[in-house]
Short mmCIF file of C-alpha atoms in Angstrom, two decimals:
data_model
loop_
_atom_site.label_atom_id
_atom_site.label_comp_id
_atom_site.label_asym_id
_atom_site.label_seq_id
_atom_site.Cartn_x
_atom_site.Cartn_y
_atom_site.Cartn_z
CA MET A 740 0.00 0.00 0.00
CA SER A 741 1.60 3.29 -1.11
CA SER A 742 1.55 6.45 1.04
CA GLY A 743 -0.83 8.05 -1.45
CA GLN A 744 -3.27 5.16 -1.20
CA SER A 745 -3.00 5.18 2.59
CA ALA A 746 -3.93 8.84 2.76
CA ILE A 747 -7.24 8.36 0.94
CA LEU A 748 -8.41 5.27 2.81
CA SER A 749 -11.59 5.91 4.78
CA ASP A 750 -12.13 4.63 8.30
CA ARG A 751 -14.28 1.84 6.89
CA ASP A 752 -11.54 0.85 4.45
CA VAL A 753 -8.94 0.79 7.19
CA VAL A 754 -11.09 -1.32 9.52
CA LYS A 755 -12.00 -3.76 6.74
CA LYS A 756 -8.38 -4.22 5.75
CA ILE A 757 -7.32 -4.77 9.35
CA MET A 758 -10.07 -7.34 9.78
CA ASP A 759 -8.77 -9.04 6.64
CA GLY A 760 -5.33 -9.28 8.20
CA ASP A 761 -3.65 -6.36 6.44
CA ARG A 762 -0.70 -5.31 8.63
CA HIS A 763 -0.14 -2.13 6.64
CA ALA A 764 -3.67 -1.00 7.52
CA ALA A 765 -2.98 -1.71 11.21
CA THR A 766 0.17 0.41 11.00
CA LEU A 767 -1.84 3.14 9.28
CA LEU A 768 -4.38 3.19 12.11
CA VAL A 769 -1.56 3.64 14.62
CA ARG A 770 0.03 6.40 12.55
CA ARG A 771 -3.26 8.26 12.25
CA THR A 772 -3.98 8.15 15.98
CA GLU A 773 -0.63 8.00 17.78
CA LYS A 774 -0.29 11.78 18.27
CA LEU A 775 -3.77 12.05 19.79
CA VAL A 776 -3.20 8.98 21.96
CA ALA A 777 0.17 10.34 23.13
CA GLN A 778 -1.42 13.68 24.05
CA ILE A 779 -4.12 12.01 26.13
CA VAL A 780 -1.75 9.60 27.88
CA PHE A 781 0.79 12.32 28.65
CA LYS A 782 -1.79 14.83 29.88
CA MET A 783 -3.55 12.23 32.02
CA LEU A 784 -0.41 10.61 33.46
CA GLY A 785 2.39 13.15 33.09
CA ASN A 786 5.78 11.46 33.33
CA HIS A 787 4.39 8.39 35.06
CA PRO A 788 6.55 5.29 34.38
CA ASP A 789 3.47 3.32 33.25
CA ARG A 790 2.89 5.59 30.24
CA LYS A 791 4.53 3.29 27.69
CA ASP A 792 2.77 0.18 29.01
CA LEU A 793 -0.59 1.96 28.96
CA THR A 794 -0.07 3.10 25.38
CA GLN A 795 0.59 -0.49 24.34
CA ASP A 796 -2.48 -1.59 26.28
CA ILE A 797 -4.57 1.04 24.47
CA TYR A 798 -3.64 -0.35 21.05
CA LEU A 799 -4.10 -3.94 22.20
CA LYS A 800 -7.64 -3.00 23.25
CA THR A 801 -8.18 -1.11 20.00
CA PHE A 802 -7.42 -4.13 17.84
CA ARG A 803 -9.21 -6.52 20.18
CA TYR A 804 -12.43 -4.50 20.16
CA LEU A 805 -12.22 -3.35 16.54
CA PRO A 806 -14.95 -5.81 15.42
CA ARG A 807 -17.33 -3.97 17.78
CA PHE A 808 -16.68 -0.55 16.20
CA ARG A 809 -19.92 0.64 14.59
CA PHE A 810 -18.74 3.89 12.93
CA GLN A 811 -20.97 6.06 15.12
CA CYS A 812 -18.01 8.45 15.40
CA LYS A 813 -14.64 8.85 13.72
CA LEU A 814 -12.20 5.99 14.22
CA SER A 815 -9.69 8.38 15.80
CA THR A 816 -12.37 9.53 18.27
CA TRP A 817 -13.08 5.93 19.21
CA VAL A 818 -9.38 5.20 19.78
CA ALA A 819 -9.14 8.39 21.84
CA GLN A 820 -12.11 7.18 23.90
CA ILE A 821 -10.27 3.93 24.64
CA SER A 822 -7.17 5.97 25.56
CA TYR A 823 -9.05 8.25 27.93
CA THR A 824 -10.93 5.39 29.61
CA THR A 825 -7.76 3.31 30.02
CA CYS A 826 -5.93 6.24 31.64
CA LEU A 827 -8.92 7.09 33.80
CA ASP A 828 -9.14 3.51 35.07
CA HIS A 829 -5.42 3.58 35.84
CA LEU A 830 -5.68 6.82 37.81
CA GLN A 831 -8.75 5.61 39.70
CA LYS A 832 -6.96 2.38 40.54
CA TYR A 833 -4.29 4.38 42.34
CA ARG A 834 -6.86 6.87 43.69
CA LEU A 835 -5.10 9.85 42.14
CA GLU A 836 -6.77 13.26 41.94
CA LEU A 837 -8.69 13.66 38.70
CA ILE A 838 -10.54 16.97 38.58
CA THR A 839 -10.36 18.86 41.86
CA ILE A 840 -8.86 22.35 41.65
CA SER A 841 -9.23 25.37 43.85
CA THR A 842 -10.89 28.11 41.81
CA GLY A 843 -12.59 30.14 44.51
CA ASP A 844 -16.27 30.75 43.90
CA GLU A 845 -18.36 28.33 41.92
CA LEU A 846 -18.53 29.22 38.25
CA SER A 847 -21.81 29.15 36.40
CA LEU A 848 -22.45 28.03 32.86
CA GLY A 849 -23.95 30.24 30.20
CA ASN A 850 -22.83 32.64 27.50
CA THR A 851 -19.81 33.75 29.48
CA CYS A 852 -18.64 30.16 29.58
CA SER A 853 -18.59 29.70 25.81
CA GLN A 854 -16.94 33.09 25.39
CA GLU A 855 -14.20 32.19 27.85
CA ILE A 856 -13.54 28.94 26.04
CA SER A 857 -13.34 30.34 22.54
CA GLY A 858 -11.55 33.61 23.24
CA ASP A 859 -7.87 34.30 23.86
CA ILE A 860 -6.63 34.78 27.40
CA PRO A 861 -6.62 38.59 27.79
CA ASP A 862 -4.48 41.15 29.56
CA ALA A 863 -1.01 39.83 30.36
CA SER A 864 -0.97 37.34 27.52
CA GLN A 865 -1.30 40.18 25.03
CA LEU A 866 2.01 41.56 26.25
CA LEU A 867 3.83 38.31 25.56
CA SER A 868 4.93 36.89 22.26
CA ILE A 869 2.98 33.89 20.98
CA LYS A 870 5.96 31.62 21.64
CA GLU A 871 6.46 32.92 25.16
CA ARG A 872 2.76 32.60 25.95
CA SER A 873 2.65 29.05 24.57
CA GLU A 874 5.68 27.98 26.62
CA ILE A 875 4.38 29.59 29.81
CA LEU A 876 0.87 28.17 29.42
CA GLU A 877 2.29 24.71 28.70
CA LYS A 878 4.30 24.89 31.91
CA LEU A 879 1.40 26.25 33.94
CA SER A 880 -0.99 23.60 32.59
CA THR A 881 1.07 20.91 34.33
CA THR A 882 -0.31 22.20 37.63
CA LEU A 883 -3.87 21.31 36.58
CA PRO A 884 -5.41 17.94 37.48
CA PRO A 885 -5.31 15.27 34.72
CA VAL A 886 -8.86 15.67 33.39
CA TYR A 887 -8.55 19.46 33.10
CA ARG A 888 -5.14 19.17 31.38
CA THR A 889 -6.58 16.69 28.92
CA LEU A 890 -9.66 18.75 28.07
CA ILE A 891 -7.58 21.89 27.52
CA THR A 892 -5.24 19.95 25.21
CA LEU A 893 -8.03 18.31 23.21
CA PHE A 894 -9.86 21.60 22.74
CA HIS A 895 -6.98 23.99 22.10
CA LYS A 896 -4.14 21.86 20.72
CA GLU A 897 -6.03 19.11 18.92
CA GLU A 898 -8.81 21.59 18.02
CA LEU A 899 -11.57 19.09 18.75
CA SER A 900 -15.12 20.28 19.20
CA VAL A 901 -16.90 20.10 22.55
CA GLU A 902 -19.07 17.35 21.05
CA GLU A 903 -16.00 15.31 20.05
CA ILE A 904 -14.57 15.74 23.54
CA ARG A 905 -17.91 14.57 24.93
CA ASP A 906 -17.65 11.42 22.79
CA ILE A 907 -14.09 10.77 23.98
CA THR A 908 -14.61 11.40 27.68
CA GLY A 909 -18.25 10.44 28.14
CA LEU A 910 -18.83 13.75 29.95
CA PRO A 911 -21.96 15.78 29.12
CA VAL A 912 -21.40 18.82 26.90
CA GLY A 913 -22.29 21.15 29.78
CA THR A 914 -19.71 19.49 32.01
CA VAL A 915 -17.02 19.71 29.32
CA LYS A 916 -17.73 23.45 28.95
CA ASN A 917 -17.72 23.94 32.71
CA TYR A 918 -14.40 22.12 33.17
CA LEU A 919 -12.84 24.06 30.29
CA PHE A 920 -14.06 27.29 31.81
CA ARG A 921 -12.66 26.45 35.23
CA ALA A 922 -9.32 25.29 33.82
CA ARG A 923 -8.96 28.42 31.68
CA LYS A 924 -9.75 30.62 34.69
CA VAL A 925 -6.97 28.96 36.68
CA LEU A 926 -4.55 29.30 33.76
CA LYS A 927 -5.46 32.94 33.29
CA GLU A 928 -4.85 33.70 36.97
CA SER A 929 -1.59 31.74 36.93
CA LEU A 930 -0.45 33.59 33.81
CA LEU A 931 -1.22 36.96 35.39
CA ASN A 932 0.67 35.95 38.53
CA HIS A 933 3.60 34.74 36.45
CA TYR A 934 3.72 37.99 34.49
CA SER A 935 3.48 40.07 37.68
CA LYS A 936 6.43 38.21 39.21
CA GLU A 937 8.47 38.64 36.04
CA ASP A 938 7.73 42.36 36.17
CA LEU A 939 9.03 42.77 39.71
#
């Protein structure tokens, strides 16, 4: 299978070829999803030593359950769902913190929520170069709990829709928006604090 042919294969084509024993199609599935899987595993687990083993487990599950895939979403979304669930189970097994962060007052949903999610972080971030802001935000995001880190990455880096994130995580759309809002609020405050310290 040439690279040109691989690029035009649909999800259905890829699954059919894998089911027929085509190893090239299996490799193609991994290539198409490995960046997304790596993002989820890293954001959920950080530098945990089990990361590599979990990634292997994710793909073992993917190929084992492939006959059950019913094309109700994109194949990459389905693989991401397996990735998220596998990491979540691992974190829950060790009773690690998943979503709790201290954000002060409770934040309500509504128009302000969607505006916060879609807009750029204002004020201090406007005084920084794009590269500086990206590096600082990446560093600050490591202080967020795993679920918040993952949602921020899926929405802003992978540019997935709230609906796609819902499909991956199993969280209701309203919850996804709420978590994104809370995480962005913490990042905004951290960025402002960082900039203030740099200015001293």
